[in-house]
Amino acid sequence: MGCFFSCFDGGNKEQRKEQDRLASAEARAKAAEAAQKRQEQFEQSAAGRAARAQVQAAAKQSASSNKGEPVLKVFIT
């Protein structure tokens, strides 16, 4: 009978592991969905639009200001 209980317990542990794995995967999927929803809401908000405009302006300024010249210039007088 010893094998019966140990085998039964082992199967129960495997079943519990599988349930935990499925619950974890479901939790990750829900978290990803919630993060996506928050991102979409932020992008539609005034703060999101302002942040996007700021990033675009910084990228435009960076592209136009650095035309192959070194970033730091040393002036010797």
mmCIF file of N, CA, C and O in Angstrom:
data_model
loop_
_atom_site.group_PDB
_atom_site.id
_atom_site.type_symbol
_atom_site.label_atom_id
_atom_site.label_comp_id
_atom_site.label_asym_id
_atom_site.label_seq_id
_atom_site.Cartn_x
_atom_site.Cartn_y
_atom_site.Cartn_z
ATOM 1 N N MET A 1 0.809 -1.201 0.000
ATOM 2 C CA MET A 1 0.000 0.000 0.000
ATOM 3 C C MET A 1 0.853 1.266 0.000
ATOM 4 O O MET A 1 0.358 2.297 -0.367
ATOM 5 N N GLY A 2 2.090 1.156 0.396
ATOM 6 C CA GLY A 2 2.953 2.319 0.447
ATOM 7 C C GLY A 2 3.093 2.979 -0.912
ATOM 8 O O GLY A 2 3.084 4.189 -1.026
ATOM 9 N N CYS A 3 3.202 2.177 -1.955
ATOM 10 C CA CYS A 3 3.336 2.723 -3.310
ATOM 11 C C CYS A 3 2.062 3.450 -3.720
ATOM 12 O O CYS A 3 2.102 4.469 -4.390
ATOM 13 N N PHE A 4 0.933 2.909 -3.307
ATOM 14 C CA PHE A 4 -0.331 3.544 -3.678
ATOM 15 C C PHE A 4 -0.388 4.987 -3.181
ATOM 16 O O PHE A 4 -0.690 5.894 -3.935
ATOM 17 N N PHE A 5 -0.044 5.190 -1.930
ATOM 18 C CA PHE A 5 -0.120 6.542 -1.378
ATOM 19 C C PHE A 5 0.943 7.462 -1.970
ATOM 20 O O PHE A 5 0.668 8.618 -2.264
ATOM 21 N N SER A 6 2.152 6.945 -2.155
ATOM 22 C CA SER A 6 3.198 7.797 -2.719
ATOM 23 C C SER A 6 2.902 8.124 -4.174
ATOM 24 O O SER A 6 3.129 9.242 -4.625
ATOM 25 N N CYS A 7 2.388 7.146 -4.924
ATOM 26 C CA CYS A 7 2.042 7.420 -6.322
ATOM 27 C C CYS A 7 0.874 8.386 -6.402
ATOM 28 O O CYS A 7 0.843 9.281 -7.241
ATOM 29 N N PHE A 8 -0.092 8.202 -5.531
ATOM 30 C CA PHE A 8 -1.254 9.090 -5.526
ATOM 31 C C PHE A 8 -0.828 10.512 -5.173
ATOM 32 O O PHE A 8 -1.224 11.467 -5.824
ATOM 33 N N ASP A 9 0.014 10.641 -4.185
ATOM 34 C CA ASP A 9 0.496 11.961 -3.781
ATOM 35 C C ASP A 9 1.299 12.610 -4.901
ATOM 36 O O ASP A 9 1.175 13.798 -5.159
ATOM 37 N N GLY A 10 2.134 11.824 -5.584
ATOM 38 C CA GLY A 10 2.915 12.354 -6.692
ATOM 39 C C GLY A 10 2.025 12.864 -7.811
ATOM 40 O O GLY A 10 2.262 13.913 -8.394
ATOM 41 N N GLY A 11 0.986 12.123 -8.113
ATOM 42 C CA GLY A 11 0.041 12.571 -9.135
ATOM 43 C C GLY A 11 -0.661 13.836 -8.713
ATOM 44 O O GLY A 11 -0.897 14.736 -9.519
ATOM 45 N N ASN A 12 -0.977 13.924 -7.443
ATOM 46 C CA ASN A 12 -1.639 15.111 -6.914
ATOM 47 C C ASN A 12 -0.710 16.313 -7.002
ATOM 48 O O ASN A 12 -1.138 17.415 -7.343
ATOM 49 N N LYS A 13 0.556 16.089 -6.727
ATOM 50 C CA LYS A 13 1.534 17.185 -6.830
ATOM 51 C C LYS A 13 1.649 17.660 -8.270
ATOM 52 O O LYS A 13 1.720 18.856 -8.539
ATOM 53 N N GLU A 14 1.667 16.703 -9.209
ATOM 54 C CA GLU A 14 1.753 17.076 -10.625
ATOM 55 C C GLU A 14 0.519 17.846 -11.054
ATOM 56 O O GLU A 14 0.614 18.821 -11.792
ATOM 57 N N GLN A 15 -0.631 17.407 -10.578
ATOM 58 C CA GLN A 15 -1.876 18.105 -10.925
ATOM 59 C C GLN A 15 -1.853 19.517 -10.339
ATOM 60 O O GLN A 15 -2.245 20.476 -11.004
ATOM 61 N N ARG A 16 -1.377 19.651 -9.123
ATOM 62 C CA ARG A 16 -1.291 20.957 -8.489
ATOM 63 C C ARG A 16 -0.309 21.858 -9.246
ATOM 64 O O ARG A 16 -0.564 23.039 -9.457
ATOM 65 N N LYS A 17 0.819 21.268 -9.683
ATOM 66 C CA LYS A 17 1.800 22.036 -10.463
ATOM 67 C C LYS A 17 1.182 22.549 -11.755
ATOM 68 O O LYS A 17 1.390 23.694 -12.149
ATOM 69 N N GLU A 18 0.423 21.692 -12.420
ATOM 70 C CA GLU A 18 -0.222 22.080 -13.675
ATOM 71 C C GLU A 18 -1.254 23.173 -13.427
ATOM 72 O O GLU A 18 -1.349 24.141 -14.195
ATOM 73 N N GLN A 19 -2.018 23.050 -12.362
ATOM 74 C CA GLN A 19 -3.005 24.086 -12.024
ATOM 75 C C GLN A 19 -2.303 25.409 -11.727
ATOM 76 O O GLN A 19 -2.759 26.461 -12.168
ATOM 77 N N ASP A 20 -1.198 25.350 -11.005
ATOM 78 C CA ASP A 20 -0.439 26.563 -10.704
ATOM 79 C C ASP A 20 0.111 27.194 -11.975
ATOM 80 O O ASP A 20 0.092 28.406 -12.150
ATOM 81 N N ARG A 21 0.602 26.341 -12.880
ATOM 82 C CA ARG A 21 1.150 26.839 -14.142
ATOM 83 C C ARG A 21 0.061 27.526 -14.971
ATOM 84 O O ARG A 21 0.278 28.610 -15.509
ATOM 85 N N LEU A 22 -1.106 26.905 -15.036
ATOM 86 C CA LEU A 22 -2.213 27.494 -15.796
ATOM 87 C C LEU A 22 -2.682 28.802 -15.154
ATOM 88 O O LEU A 22 -2.946 29.786 -15.851
ATOM 89 N N ALA A 23 -2.756 28.820 -13.829
ATOM 90 C CA ALA A 23 -3.172 30.037 -13.128
ATOM 91 C C ALA A 23 -2.151 31.149 -13.348
ATOM 92 O O ALA A 23 -2.515 32.311 -13.541
ATOM 93 N N SER A 24 -0.878 30.793 -13.345
ATOM 94 C CA SER A 24 0.177 31.781 -13.567
ATOM 95 C C SER A 24 0.107 32.336 -14.987
ATOM 96 O O SER A 24 0.244 33.553 -15.197
ATOM 97 N N ALA A 25 -0.099 31.472 -15.954
ATOM 98 C CA ALA A 25 -0.216 31.916 -17.344
ATOM 99 C C ALA A 25 -1.426 32.831 -17.512
ATOM 100 O O ALA A 25 -1.363 33.852 -18.208
ATOM 101 N N GLU A 26 -2.525 32.483 -16.871
ATOM 102 C CA GLU A 26 -3.731 33.311 -16.941
ATOM 103 C C GLU A 26 -3.492 34.674 -16.291
ATOM 104 O O GLU A 26 -3.902 35.705 -16.822
ATOM 105 N N ALA A 27 -2.793 34.679 -15.168
ATOM 106 C CA ALA A 27 -2.491 35.940 -14.482
ATOM 107 C C ALA A 27 -1.591 36.819 -15.349
ATOM 108 O O ALA A 27 -1.794 38.037 -15.428
ATOM 109 N N ARG A 28 -0.600 36.214 -16.013
ATOM 110 C CA ARG A 28 0.273 36.991 -16.905
ATOM 111 C C ARG A 28 -0.517 37.574 -18.072
ATOM 112 O O ARG A 28 -0.297 38.723 -18.466
ATOM 113 N N ALA A 29 -1.426 36.790 -18.630
ATOM 114 C CA ALA A 29 -2.236 37.274 -19.750
ATOM 115 C C ALA A 29 -3.123 38.444 -19.315
ATOM 116 O O ALA A 29 -3.239 39.446 -20.030
ATOM 117 N N LYS A 30 -3.718 38.333 -18.138
ATOM 118 C CA LYS A 30 -4.561 39.419 -17.632
ATOM 119 C C LYS A 30 -3.734 40.666 -17.353
ATOM 120 O O LYS A 30 -4.170 41.788 -17.623
ATOM 121 N N ALA A 31 -2.539 40.486 -16.806
ATOM 122 C CA ALA A 31 -1.669 41.630 -16.522
ATOM 123 C C ALA A 31 -1.242 42.315 -17.812
ATOM 124 O O ALA A 31 -1.216 43.553 -17.889
ATOM 125 N N ALA A 32 -0.933 41.528 -18.839
ATOM 126 C CA ALA A 32 -0.541 42.103 -20.121
ATOM 127 C C ALA A 32 -1.706 42.864 -20.751
ATOM 128 O O ALA A 32 -1.525 43.955 -21.305
ATOM 129 N N GLU A 33 -2.889 42.309 -20.639
ATOM 130 C CA GLU A 33 -4.077 42.974 -21.173
ATOM 131 C C GLU A 33 -4.343 44.288 -20.441
ATOM 132 O O GLU A 33 -4.643 45.311 -21.067
ATOM 133 N N ALA A 34 -4.195 44.284 -19.133
ATOM 134 C CA ALA A 34 -4.401 45.496 -18.344
ATOM 135 C C ALA A 34 -3.343 46.550 -18.682
ATOM 136 O O ALA A 34 -3.660 47.739 -18.798
ATOM 137 N N ALA A 35 -2.109 46.118 -18.872
ATOM 138 C CA ALA A 35 -1.038 47.057 -19.230
ATOM 139 C C ALA A 35 -1.300 47.673 -20.596
ATOM 140 O O ALA A 35 -1.095 48.873 -20.799
ATOM 141 N N GLN A 36 -1.775 46.864 -21.534
ATOM 142 C CA GLN A 36 -2.098 47.366 -22.872
ATOM 143 C C GLN A 36 -3.226 48.390 -22.792
ATOM 144 O O GLN A 36 -3.169 49.439 -23.434
ATOM 145 N N LYS A 37 -4.211 48.109 -21.976
ATOM 146 C CA LYS A 37 -5.345 49.023 -21.817
ATOM 147 C C LYS A 37 -4.886 50.347 -21.200
ATOM 148 O O LYS A 37 -5.282 51.424 -21.648
ATOM 149 N N ARG A 38 -4.022 50.262 -20.174
ATOM 150 C CA ARG A 38 -3.492 51.484 -19.561
ATOM 151 C C ARG A 38 -2.679 52.290 -20.566
ATOM 152 O O ARG A 38 -2.762 53.523 -20.606
ATOM 153 N N GLN A 39 -1.884 51.602 -21.395
ATOM 154 C CA GLN A 39 -1.077 52.282 -22.407
ATOM 155 C C GLN A 39 -1.979 53.009 -23.398
ATOM 156 O O GLN A 39 -1.721 54.159 -23.762
ATOM 157 N N GLU A 40 -3.040 52.340 -23.847
ATOM 158 C CA GLU A 40 -3.963 52.962 -24.801
ATOM 159 C C GLU A 40 -4.649 54.177 -24.176
ATOM 160 O O GLU A 40 -4.811 55.210 -24.828
ATOM 161 N N GLN A 41 -5.050 54.042 -22.912
ATOM 162 C CA GLN A 41 -5.695 55.169 -22.234
ATOM 163 C C GLN A 41 -4.725 56.332 -22.089
ATOM 164 O O GLN A 41 -5.101 57.487 -22.261
ATOM 165 N N PHE A 42 -3.463 56.043 -21.774
ATOM 166 C CA PHE A 42 -2.461 57.097 -21.628
ATOM 167 C C PHE A 42 -2.241 57.804 -22.957
ATOM 168 O O PHE A 42 -2.159 59.031 -23.015
ATOM 169 N N GLU A 43 -2.135 57.025 -24.036
ATOM 170 C CA GLU A 43 -1.896 57.617 -25.347
ATOM 171 C C GLU A 43 -3.044 58.527 -25.779
ATOM 172 O O GLU A 43 -2.832 59.494 -26.502
ATOM 173 N N GLN A 44 -4.253 58.225 -25.337
ATOM 174 C CA GLN A 44 -5.409 59.034 -25.704
ATOM 175 C C GLN A 44 -5.585 60.240 -24.777
ATOM 176 O O GLN A 44 -6.313 61.172 -25.110
ATOM 177 N N SER A 45 -4.908 60.230 -23.645
ATOM 178 C CA SER A 45 -5.054 61.326 -22.690
ATOM 179 C C SER A 45 -4.224 62.534 -23.122
ATOM 180 O O SER A 45 -3.346 62.444 -23.978
ATOM 181 N N ALA A 46 -4.505 63.672 -22.504
ATOM 182 C CA ALA A 46 -3.753 64.890 -22.802
ATOM 183 C C ALA A 46 -2.275 64.707 -22.453
ATOM 184 O O ALA A 46 -1.387 65.142 -23.190
ATOM 185 N N ALA A 47 -2.006 64.057 -21.344
ATOM 186 C CA ALA A 47 -0.616 63.826 -20.934
ATOM 187 C C ALA A 47 0.096 62.937 -21.953
ATOM 188 O O ALA A 47 1.270 63.159 -22.273
ATOM 189 N N GLY A 48 -0.600 61.940 -22.458
ATOM 190 C CA GLY A 48 -0.010 61.058 -23.466
ATOM 191 C C GLY A 48 0.289 61.795 -24.756
ATOM 192 O O GLY A 48 1.351 61.611 -25.359
ATOM 193 N N ARG A 49 -0.636 62.635 -25.183
ATOM 194 C CA ARG A 49 -0.405 63.414 -26.412
ATOM 195 C C ARG A 49 0.759 64.384 -26.211
ATOM 196 O O ARG A 49 1.586 64.565 -27.103
ATOM 197 N N ALA A 50 0.836 64.998 -25.038
ATOM 198 C CA ALA A 50 1.937 65.923 -24.753
ATOM 199 C C ALA A 50 3.274 65.187 -24.736
ATOM 200 O O ALA A 50 4.268 65.684 -25.269
ATOM 201 N N ALA A 51 3.293 64.001 -24.133
ATOM 202 C CA ALA A 51 4.530 63.223 -24.079
ATOM 203 C C ALA A 51 4.967 62.824 -25.487
ATOM 204 O O ALA A 51 6.151 62.899 -25.822
ATOM 205 N N ARG A 52 4.011 62.404 -26.312
ATOM 206 C CA ARG A 52 4.354 62.018 -27.680
ATOM 207 C C ARG A 52 4.893 63.215 -28.460
ATOM 208 O O ARG A 52 5.882 63.116 -29.184
ATOM 209 N N ALA A 53 4.262 64.391 -28.295
ATOM 210 C CA ALA A 53 4.735 65.599 -28.975
ATOM 211 C C ALA A 53 6.133 65.973 -28.507
ATOM 212 O O ALA A 53 6.983 66.382 -29.312
ATOM 213 N N GLN A 54 6.399 65.812 -27.217
ATOM 214 C CA GLN A 54 7.719 66.135 -26.674
ATOM 215 C C GLN A 54 8.783 65.199 -27.245
ATOM 216 O O GLN A 54 9.879 65.641 -27.617
ATOM 217 N N VAL A 55 8.469 63.918 -27.345
ATOM 218 C CA VAL A 55 9.422 62.951 -27.897
ATOM 219 C C VAL A 55 9.678 63.257 -29.368
ATOM 220 O O VAL A 55 10.829 63.220 -29.827
ATOM 221 N N GLN A 56 8.624 63.578 -30.104
ATOM 222 C CA GLN A 56 8.795 63.901 -31.521
ATOM 223 C C GLN A 56 9.632 65.165 -31.702
ATOM 224 O O GLN A 56 10.490 65.234 -32.583
ATOM 225 N N ALA A 57 9.393 66.166 -30.869
ATOM 226 C CA ALA A 57 10.161 67.408 -30.961
ATOM 227 C C ALA A 57 11.624 67.159 -30.633
ATOM 228 O O ALA A 57 12.519 67.696 -31.295
ATOM 229 N N ALA A 58 11.875 66.357 -29.620
ATOM 230 C CA ALA A 58 13.262 66.051 -29.247
ATOM 231 C C ALA A 58 13.959 65.281 -30.367
ATOM 232 O O ALA A 58 15.128 65.538 -30.670
ATOM 233 N N ALA A 59 13.248 64.350 -30.994
ATOM 234 C CA ALA A 59 13.845 63.583 -32.085
ATOM 235 C C ALA A 59 14.131 64.483 -33.279
ATOM 236 O O ALA A 59 15.190 64.378 -33.912
ATOM 237 N N LYS A 60 13.214 65.397 -33.560
ATOM 238 C CA LYS A 60 13.406 66.318 -34.682
ATOM 239 C C LYS A 60 14.596 67.243 -34.415
ATOM 240 O O LYS A 60 15.428 67.478 -35.285
ATOM 241 N N GLN A 61 14.678 67.754 -33.191
ATOM 242 C CA GLN A 61 15.774 68.648 -32.832
ATOM 243 C C GLN A 61 17.100 67.898 -32.893
ATOM 244 O O GLN A 61 18.087 68.418 -33.400
ATOM 245 N N SER A 62 17.121 66.675 -32.408
ATOM 246 C CA SER A 62 18.350 65.880 -32.414
ATOM 247 C C SER A 62 18.786 65.597 -33.845
ATOM 248 O O SER A 62 19.974 65.656 -34.149
ATOM 249 N N ALA A 63 17.853 65.310 -34.719
ATOM 250 C CA ALA A 63 18.193 64.997 -36.105
ATOM 251 C C ALA A 63 18.699 66.228 -36.846
ATOM 252 O O ALA A 63 19.594 66.131 -37.677
ATOM 253 N N SER A 64 18.145 67.392 -36.551
ATOM 254 C CA SER A 64 18.536 68.593 -37.288
ATOM 255 C C SER A 64 19.765 69.290 -36.703
ATOM 256 O O SER A 64 20.492 69.962 -37.419
ATOM 257 N N SER A 65 20.022 69.124 -35.413
ATOM 258 C CA SER A 65 21.128 69.853 -34.791
ATOM 259 C C SER A 65 22.473 69.150 -34.958
ATOM 260 O O SER A 65 23.505 69.800 -34.945
ATOM 261 N N ASN A 66 22.475 67.857 -35.111
ATOM 262 C CA ASN A 66 23.736 67.124 -35.212
ATOM 263 C C ASN A 66 23.939 66.691 -36.665
ATOM 264 O O ASN A 66 23.494 65.645 -37.079
ATOM 265 N N LYS A 67 24.644 67.499 -37.404
ATOM 266 C CA LYS A 67 24.868 67.194 -38.822
ATOM 267 C C LYS A 67 26.313 66.772 -39.039
ATOM 268 O O LYS A 67 27.044 67.369 -39.811
ATOM 269 N N GLY A 68 26.699 65.731 -38.346
ATOM 270 C CA GLY A 68 28.036 65.204 -38.523
ATOM 271 C C GLY A 68 29.099 65.905 -37.713
ATOM 272 O O GLY A 68 30.272 65.561 -37.791
ATOM 273 N N GLU A 69 28.745 66.907 -36.965
ATOM 274 C CA GLU A 69 29.717 67.614 -36.145
ATOM 275 C C GLU A 69 29.808 66.947 -34.781
ATOM 276 O O GLU A 69 28.848 66.360 -34.308
ATOM 277 N N PRO A 70 30.955 67.073 -34.140
ATOM 278 C CA PRO A 70 31.071 66.501 -32.796
ATOM 279 C C PRO A 70 30.113 67.172 -31.816
ATOM 280 O O PRO A 70 29.802 68.362 -31.982
ATOM 281 N N VAL A 71 29.687 66.423 -30.862
ATOM 282 C CA VAL A 71 28.748 66.966 -29.882
ATOM 283 C C VAL A 71 29.438 68.002 -29.003
ATOM 284 O O VAL A 71 28.893 69.064 -28.729
ATOM 285 N N LEU A 72 30.649 67.705 -28.571
ATOM 286 C CA LEU A 72 31.400 68.633 -27.730
ATOM 287 C C LEU A 72 32.477 69.314 -28.592
ATOM 288 O O LEU A 72 33.241 68.657 -29.294
ATOM 289 N N LYS A 73 32.496 70.601 -28.546
ATOM 290 C CA LYS A 73 33.537 71.354 -29.260
ATOM 291 C C LYS A 73 34.442 72.024 -28.248
ATOM 292 O O LYS A 73 33.974 72.544 -27.244
ATOM 293 N N VAL A 74 35.731 71.998 -28.524
ATOM 294 C CA VAL A 74 36.693 72.636 -27.644
ATOM 295 C C VAL A 74 37.213 73.876 -28.351
ATOM 296 O O VAL A 74 37.711 73.809 -29.468
ATOM 297 N N PHE A 75 37.034 75.003 -27.703
ATOM 298 C CA PHE A 75 37.499 76.263 -28.276
ATOM 299 C C PHE A 75 38.777 76.663 -27.565
ATOM 300 O O PHE A 75 38.807 76.865 -26.357
ATOM 301 N N ILE A 76 39.840 76.782 -28.318
ATOM 302 C CA ILE A 76 41.120 77.188 -27.745
ATOM 303 C C ILE A 76 41.349 78.637 -28.155
ATOM 304 O O ILE A 76 41.330 78.982 -29.324
ATOM 305 N N THR A 77 41.566 79.475 -27.160
ATOM 306 C CA THR A 77 41.761 80.905 -27.464
ATOM 307 C C THR A 77 43.178 81.315 -27.243
ATOM 308 O O THR A 77 43.982 80.701 -26.643
#
